[in-house]
Structures are given as structure tokens and as C-alpha cells.
Tab-separated table of C-alpha atoms in Angstrom:
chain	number	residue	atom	x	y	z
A	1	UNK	CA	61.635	52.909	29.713
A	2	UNK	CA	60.481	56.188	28.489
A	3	UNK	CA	62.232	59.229	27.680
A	4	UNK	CA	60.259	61.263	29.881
A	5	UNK	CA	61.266	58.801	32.584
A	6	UNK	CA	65.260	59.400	32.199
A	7	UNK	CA	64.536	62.841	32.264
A	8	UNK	CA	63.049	62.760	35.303
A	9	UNK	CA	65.592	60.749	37.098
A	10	UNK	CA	68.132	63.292	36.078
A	11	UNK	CA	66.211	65.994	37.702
A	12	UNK	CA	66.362	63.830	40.756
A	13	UNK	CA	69.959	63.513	40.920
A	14	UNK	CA	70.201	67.190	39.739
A	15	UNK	CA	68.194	67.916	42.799
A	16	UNK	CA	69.847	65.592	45.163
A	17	UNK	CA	73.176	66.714	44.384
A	18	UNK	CA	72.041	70.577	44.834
A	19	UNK	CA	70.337	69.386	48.491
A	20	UNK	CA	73.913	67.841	49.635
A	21	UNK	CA	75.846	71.164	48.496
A	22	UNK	CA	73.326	72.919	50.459
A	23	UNK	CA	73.569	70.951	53.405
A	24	UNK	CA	77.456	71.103	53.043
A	25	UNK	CA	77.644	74.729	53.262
A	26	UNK	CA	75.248	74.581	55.775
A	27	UNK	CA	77.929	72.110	57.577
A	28	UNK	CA	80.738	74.249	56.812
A	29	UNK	CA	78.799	77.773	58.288
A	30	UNK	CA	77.987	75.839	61.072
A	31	UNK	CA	81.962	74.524	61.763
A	32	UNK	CA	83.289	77.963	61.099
A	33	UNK	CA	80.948	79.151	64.164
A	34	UNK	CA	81.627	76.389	66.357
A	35	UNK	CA	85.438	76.559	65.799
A	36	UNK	CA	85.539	80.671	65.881
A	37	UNK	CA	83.228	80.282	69.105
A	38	UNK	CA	85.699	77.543	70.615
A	39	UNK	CA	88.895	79.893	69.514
A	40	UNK	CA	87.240	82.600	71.626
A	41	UNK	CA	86.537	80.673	74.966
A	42	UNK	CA	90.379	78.994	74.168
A	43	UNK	CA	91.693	82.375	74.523
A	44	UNK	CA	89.915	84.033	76.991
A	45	UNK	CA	90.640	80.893	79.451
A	46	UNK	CA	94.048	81.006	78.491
A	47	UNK	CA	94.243	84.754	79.245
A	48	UNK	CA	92.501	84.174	82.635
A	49	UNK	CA	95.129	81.795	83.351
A	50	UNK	CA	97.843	83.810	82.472
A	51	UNK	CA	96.516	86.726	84.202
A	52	UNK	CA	96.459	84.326	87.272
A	53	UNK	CA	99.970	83.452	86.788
A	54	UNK	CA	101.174	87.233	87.010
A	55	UNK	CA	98.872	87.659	90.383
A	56	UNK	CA	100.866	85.051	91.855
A	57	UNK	CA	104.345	86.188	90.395
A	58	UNK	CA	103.786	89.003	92.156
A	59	UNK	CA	102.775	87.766	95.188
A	60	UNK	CA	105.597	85.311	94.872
A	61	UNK	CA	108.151	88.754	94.535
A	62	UNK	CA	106.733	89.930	97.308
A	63	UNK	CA	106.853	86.930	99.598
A	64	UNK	CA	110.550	86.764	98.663
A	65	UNK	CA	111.154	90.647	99.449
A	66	UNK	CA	108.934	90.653	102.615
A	67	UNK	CA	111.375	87.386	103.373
A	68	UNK	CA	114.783	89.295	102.423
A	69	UNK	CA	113.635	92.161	104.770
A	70	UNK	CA	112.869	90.079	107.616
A	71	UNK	CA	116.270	88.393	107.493
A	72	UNK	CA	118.841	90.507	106.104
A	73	UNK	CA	117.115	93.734	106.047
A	74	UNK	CA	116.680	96.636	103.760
A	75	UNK	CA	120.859	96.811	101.958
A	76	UNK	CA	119.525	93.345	100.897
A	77	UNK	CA	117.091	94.442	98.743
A	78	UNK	CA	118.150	94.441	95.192
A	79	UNK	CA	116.415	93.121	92.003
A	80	UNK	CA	119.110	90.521	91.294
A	81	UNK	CA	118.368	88.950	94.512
A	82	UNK	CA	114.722	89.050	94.880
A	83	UNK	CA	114.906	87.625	90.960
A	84	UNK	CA	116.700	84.633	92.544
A	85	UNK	CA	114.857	84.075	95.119
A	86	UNK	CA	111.889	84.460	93.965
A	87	UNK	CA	112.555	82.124	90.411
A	88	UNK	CA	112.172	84.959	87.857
A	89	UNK	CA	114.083	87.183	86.240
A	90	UNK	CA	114.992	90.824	86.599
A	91	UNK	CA	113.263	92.053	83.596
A	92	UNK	CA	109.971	90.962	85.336
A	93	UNK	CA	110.870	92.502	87.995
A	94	UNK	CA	111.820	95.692	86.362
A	95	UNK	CA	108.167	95.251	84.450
A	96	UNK	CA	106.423	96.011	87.803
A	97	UNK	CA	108.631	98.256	89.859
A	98	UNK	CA	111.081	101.105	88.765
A	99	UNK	CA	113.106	100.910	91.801
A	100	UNK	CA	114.003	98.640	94.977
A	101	UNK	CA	112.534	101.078	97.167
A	102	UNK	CA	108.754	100.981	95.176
A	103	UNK	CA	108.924	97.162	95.782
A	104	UNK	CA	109.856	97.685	99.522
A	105	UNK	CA	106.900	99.963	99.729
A	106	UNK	CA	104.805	97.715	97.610
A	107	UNK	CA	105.467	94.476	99.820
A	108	UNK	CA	105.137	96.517	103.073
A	109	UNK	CA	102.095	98.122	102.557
A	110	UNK	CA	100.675	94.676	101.407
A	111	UNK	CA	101.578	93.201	104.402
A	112	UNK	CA	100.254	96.073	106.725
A	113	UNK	CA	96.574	96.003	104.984
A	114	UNK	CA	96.578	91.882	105.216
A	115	UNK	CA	97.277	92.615	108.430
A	116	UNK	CA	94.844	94.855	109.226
A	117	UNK	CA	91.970	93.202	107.312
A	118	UNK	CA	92.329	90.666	109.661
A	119	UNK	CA	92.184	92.381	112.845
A	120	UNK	CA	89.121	94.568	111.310
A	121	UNK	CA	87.183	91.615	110.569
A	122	UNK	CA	88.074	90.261	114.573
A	123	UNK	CA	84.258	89.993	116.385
A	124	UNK	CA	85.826	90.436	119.429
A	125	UNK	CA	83.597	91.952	123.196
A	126	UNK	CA	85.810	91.962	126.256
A	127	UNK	CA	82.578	93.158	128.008
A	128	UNK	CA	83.478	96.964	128.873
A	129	UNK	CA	85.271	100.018	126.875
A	130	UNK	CA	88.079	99.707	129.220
A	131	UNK	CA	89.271	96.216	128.506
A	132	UNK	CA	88.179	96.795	124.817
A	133	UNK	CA	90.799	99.257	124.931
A	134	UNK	CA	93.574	96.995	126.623
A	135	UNK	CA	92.623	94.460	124.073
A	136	UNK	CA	93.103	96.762	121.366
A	137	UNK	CA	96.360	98.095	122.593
A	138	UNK	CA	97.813	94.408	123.391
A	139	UNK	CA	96.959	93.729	119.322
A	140	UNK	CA	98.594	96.830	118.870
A	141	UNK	CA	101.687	96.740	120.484
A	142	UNK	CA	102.128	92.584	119.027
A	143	UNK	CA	102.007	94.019	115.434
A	144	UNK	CA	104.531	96.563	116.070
A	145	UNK	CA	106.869	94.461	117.390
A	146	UNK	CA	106.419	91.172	115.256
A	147	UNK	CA	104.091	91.942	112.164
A	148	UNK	CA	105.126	94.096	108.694
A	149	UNK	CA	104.388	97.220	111.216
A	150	UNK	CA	107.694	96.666	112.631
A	151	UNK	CA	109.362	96.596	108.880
A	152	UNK	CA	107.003	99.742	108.436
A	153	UNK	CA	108.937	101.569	111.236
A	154	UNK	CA	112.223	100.705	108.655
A	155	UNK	CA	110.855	101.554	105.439
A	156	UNK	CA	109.255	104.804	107.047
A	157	UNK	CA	112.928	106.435	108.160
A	158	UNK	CA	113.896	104.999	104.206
A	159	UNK	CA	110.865	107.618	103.142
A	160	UNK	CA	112.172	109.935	105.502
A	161	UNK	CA	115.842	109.899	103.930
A	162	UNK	CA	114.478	109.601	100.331
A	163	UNK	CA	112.628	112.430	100.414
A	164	UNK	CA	109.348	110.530	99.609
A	165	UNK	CA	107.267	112.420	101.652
A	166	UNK	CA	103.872	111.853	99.444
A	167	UNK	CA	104.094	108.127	99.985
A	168	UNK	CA	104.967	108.428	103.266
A	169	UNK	CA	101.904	110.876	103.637
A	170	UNK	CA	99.576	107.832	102.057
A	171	UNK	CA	100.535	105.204	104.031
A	172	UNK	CA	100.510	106.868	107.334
A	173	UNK	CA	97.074	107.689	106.144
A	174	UNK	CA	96.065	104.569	105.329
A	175	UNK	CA	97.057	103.067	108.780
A	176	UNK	CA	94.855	106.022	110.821
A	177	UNK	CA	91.827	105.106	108.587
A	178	UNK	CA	92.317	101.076	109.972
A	179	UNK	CA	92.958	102.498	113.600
A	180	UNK	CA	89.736	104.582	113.257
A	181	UNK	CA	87.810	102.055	111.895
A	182	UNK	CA	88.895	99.382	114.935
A	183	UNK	CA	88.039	102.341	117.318
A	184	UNK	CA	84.825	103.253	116.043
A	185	UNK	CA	83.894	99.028	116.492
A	186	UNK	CA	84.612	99.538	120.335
A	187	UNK	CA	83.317	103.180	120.881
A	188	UNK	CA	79.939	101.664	119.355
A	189	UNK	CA	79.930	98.505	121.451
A	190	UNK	CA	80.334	101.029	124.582
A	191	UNK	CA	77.366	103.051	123.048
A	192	UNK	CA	75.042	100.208	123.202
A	193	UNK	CA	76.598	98.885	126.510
A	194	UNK	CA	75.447	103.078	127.685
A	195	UNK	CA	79.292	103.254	128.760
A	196	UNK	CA	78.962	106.517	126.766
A	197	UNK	CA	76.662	108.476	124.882
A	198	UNK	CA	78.560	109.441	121.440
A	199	UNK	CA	81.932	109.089	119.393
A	200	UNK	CA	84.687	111.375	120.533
A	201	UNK	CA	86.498	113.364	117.949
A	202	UNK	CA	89.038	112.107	115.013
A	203	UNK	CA	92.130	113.031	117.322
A	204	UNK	CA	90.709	110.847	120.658
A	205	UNK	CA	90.267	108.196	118.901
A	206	UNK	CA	93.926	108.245	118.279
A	207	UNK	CA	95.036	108.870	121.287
A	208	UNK	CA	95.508	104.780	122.038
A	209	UNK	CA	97.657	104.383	118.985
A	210	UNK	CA	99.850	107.763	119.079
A	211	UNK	CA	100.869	107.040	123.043
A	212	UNK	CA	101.516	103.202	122.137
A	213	UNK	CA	104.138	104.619	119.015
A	214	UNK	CA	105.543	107.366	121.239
A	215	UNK	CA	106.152	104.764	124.146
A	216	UNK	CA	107.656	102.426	121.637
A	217	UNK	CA	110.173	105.169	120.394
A	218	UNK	CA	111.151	105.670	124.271
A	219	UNK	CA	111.286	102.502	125.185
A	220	UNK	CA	112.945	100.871	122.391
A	221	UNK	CA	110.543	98.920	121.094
A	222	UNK	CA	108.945	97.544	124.682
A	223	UNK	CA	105.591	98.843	125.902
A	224	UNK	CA	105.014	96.246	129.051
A	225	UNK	CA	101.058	95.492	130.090
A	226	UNK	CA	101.812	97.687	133.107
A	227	UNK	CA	102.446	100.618	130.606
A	228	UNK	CA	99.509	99.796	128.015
A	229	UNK	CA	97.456	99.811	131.243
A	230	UNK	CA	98.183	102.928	132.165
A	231	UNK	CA	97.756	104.502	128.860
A	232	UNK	CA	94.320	103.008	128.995
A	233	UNK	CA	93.804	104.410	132.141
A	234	UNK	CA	95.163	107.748	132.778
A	235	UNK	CA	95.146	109.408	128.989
A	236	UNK	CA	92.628	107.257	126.916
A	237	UNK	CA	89.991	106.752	128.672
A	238	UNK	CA	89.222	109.673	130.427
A	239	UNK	CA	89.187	111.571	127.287
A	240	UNK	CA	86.612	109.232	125.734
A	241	UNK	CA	84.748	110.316	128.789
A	242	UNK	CA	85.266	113.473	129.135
A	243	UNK	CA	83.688	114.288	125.242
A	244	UNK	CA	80.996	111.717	126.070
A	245	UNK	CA	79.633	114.192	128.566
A	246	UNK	CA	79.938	117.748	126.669
């Protein structure tokens, strides 16, 4: 063998061995990537998961309080207990609300708009205004007496004697804009039915739900069919009407 060929078999291997650190680093770039890459979708699952943990603490806290309410009532409200019952501790607790009374509220008004979602989203035709309105009234009057509207009657004289007459302000507003929203789904089914020929003002439309509360209050608590009738009949009604022709 020749010199010349020695010296170009070392070149070779010089060349070889420069290829494979090459294609090492290229290796290692390319694990760095794929590990930093996998790090970031590790995390952001893990965070999406944890954030889903906290939506259901908290929906677990209220459960519990909506629970303690229903049973016991509002001087069994306390953080210590709704900890317990609902299997977390008071710190958490303290993390989301500053007092008993803003979970109360919290749970409450959760309740209230589930409750009213579901009503809101109701495809429901009786087959005249009239008996749109009965139905309406009958939904009504169940809530109040069975549903978080009742507890809402409790928490609202808690507002009352707490002085919290903003919140009690937003939530009384928030339960006109679902009663408006339910009447202006009948009012337009009589429209196309030609029962009428436009929507009465803000304050007719609720007329239904201010007689139902006021009877409720005189009654303690019972409005009978005979009553929700002639709500229907003698005050609603007739004012619907009467705008419908000015």
C-alpha cells in the first residue's frame, strides 16, 4: 500500500467522524425541540385539568351550600360547615368568597339563572295568549314555591337587613330581564297568531309576575289556579289588550 493511500483513508475517517458529530447535534437540536414541545403540551393539559378541578370545587361548594340552605337554612351557613360538607377546606373557601353571605348570594343566584335558562329555552304553544299566560304563571308560581326562587325570597330580606342594597338591585334585575324575555316569547307567538298587533310596554309585561309575588306575600306563599286565573283574566290580559289597540 501506498502512502497516498493511508492518507486518504484518514481523510475518510476524518470525514466520517465529522458527519456523525453533525448528525449528533442534529439529534440533540432535534430532542431539545421535541422534549421543550412535549413540556409545553404537559403543562398546558395539566393546567386545563386543574382549572377543571377548581370549576367543579366550586360547584361542589355550592351544591353543599344550596343543600345547607334547603335543610337547615341560612344560621347554618358558615365556612367550617360548608368546608365539611363539601370535602375541602376553609382556606379554599376563604380563596373564593370573603364572607358567608357572598357565597349565599353566589349559590342562589346560580341556582335562579340554571333555573331560568331552562324555562327560557322551553318551546312551549298552549295555542292562545291567554293560556300562554296561565302556563307561564303555573311555571311561575312552582319556582317560587319549590325552586332557588323560594331561597331567593330568604336571601333577599338577608340583603334587606345587610344593607346590600346594590346586590340586591342586580339580582332583582337580573330576574325582570328572564321574565321579559319569557314574555316577549308569548307576546310574539300572539303576534303571529293576530291575537294582537304589538308588544305592550316594559311595565305590562310585568304585570303577570308582580301580581303572582304580591299574591304570594298575602297569601303566604299559596297562589291557587283559581287565583292565577284570575290574574290572567281580570289585570293581565286586558292590559296586553288594551296597548295592543292604541
Amino acid at each position: 500500500m501506498t502512502v497516498s493511500y493511508f492518507i486518504i483513508r484518514m481523510h475518510e475517517c476524518i470525514l466520517i467522524s465529522q458527519l456523525d458529530t453533525r448528525l449528533d447535534l442534529i439529534y440533540l437540536r432535534y430532542s431539545l425541540v421535541y422534549n421543550e414541545r412535549t413540556r409545553r403540551e404537559r403543562m398546558m393539559t395539566e393546567s386545563n385539568k386543574s382549572r377543571r378541578r377548581g370549576d367543579q370545587l366550586q360547584n361542589d361548594i355550592y351544591s353543599a351550600t344550596y343543600r345547607l340552605l334547603e335543610t337547615e337554612g341560612y344560621s347554618a351557613i358558615n365556612f367550617a360547615r360548608i368546608a365539611r360538607e363539601a370535602n375541602t377546606s376553609r382556606s379554599v373557601v376563604y380563596r373564593y368568597w370573603n364572607t358567608p353571605f357572598d357565597l349565599v348570594f353566589a349559590a342562589v343566584r346560580q341556582r335562579m339563572q340554571r333555573s331560568e335558562g331552562r324555562f327560557e329555552n322551553l318551546d312551549f304553544d298552549k295555542g292562545s295568549l291567554r293560556d300562554n299566560l296561565v302556563y307561564v304563571g303555573q311555571h311561575f308560581i312552582l319556582e317560587s314555591n319549590n325552586g332557588p326562587f323560594r331561597l331567593f325570597k330568604m336571601l333577599f330580606s338577608e340583603m334587606i337587613n345587610q344593607q346590600e342594597r346594590e346586590r340586591t338591585g342586580r339580582m332583582l334585575a337580573e330576574a325582570t330581564d328572564s321574565n321579559i324575555k319569557i314574555m316577549d316569547y308569548v307576546l310574539q307567538r300572539a303576534i303571529q297568531r293576530e291575537e294582537i298587533t304589538k308588544f305592550p310596554p316594559k311595565a305590562t309585561k310585568l304585570i303577570l309576575f308582580e301580581q303572582i309575588r304580591y299574591t304570594f306575600m298575602l297569601e303566604n306563599g299559596l297562589v291557587s289556579q283559581q287565583k292565577l286565573e284570575e290574574i290572567v283574566d281580570h289585570v293581565v290580559l286586558p292590559a296586553i289588550l288594551y296597548f295592543s289597540k292604541q
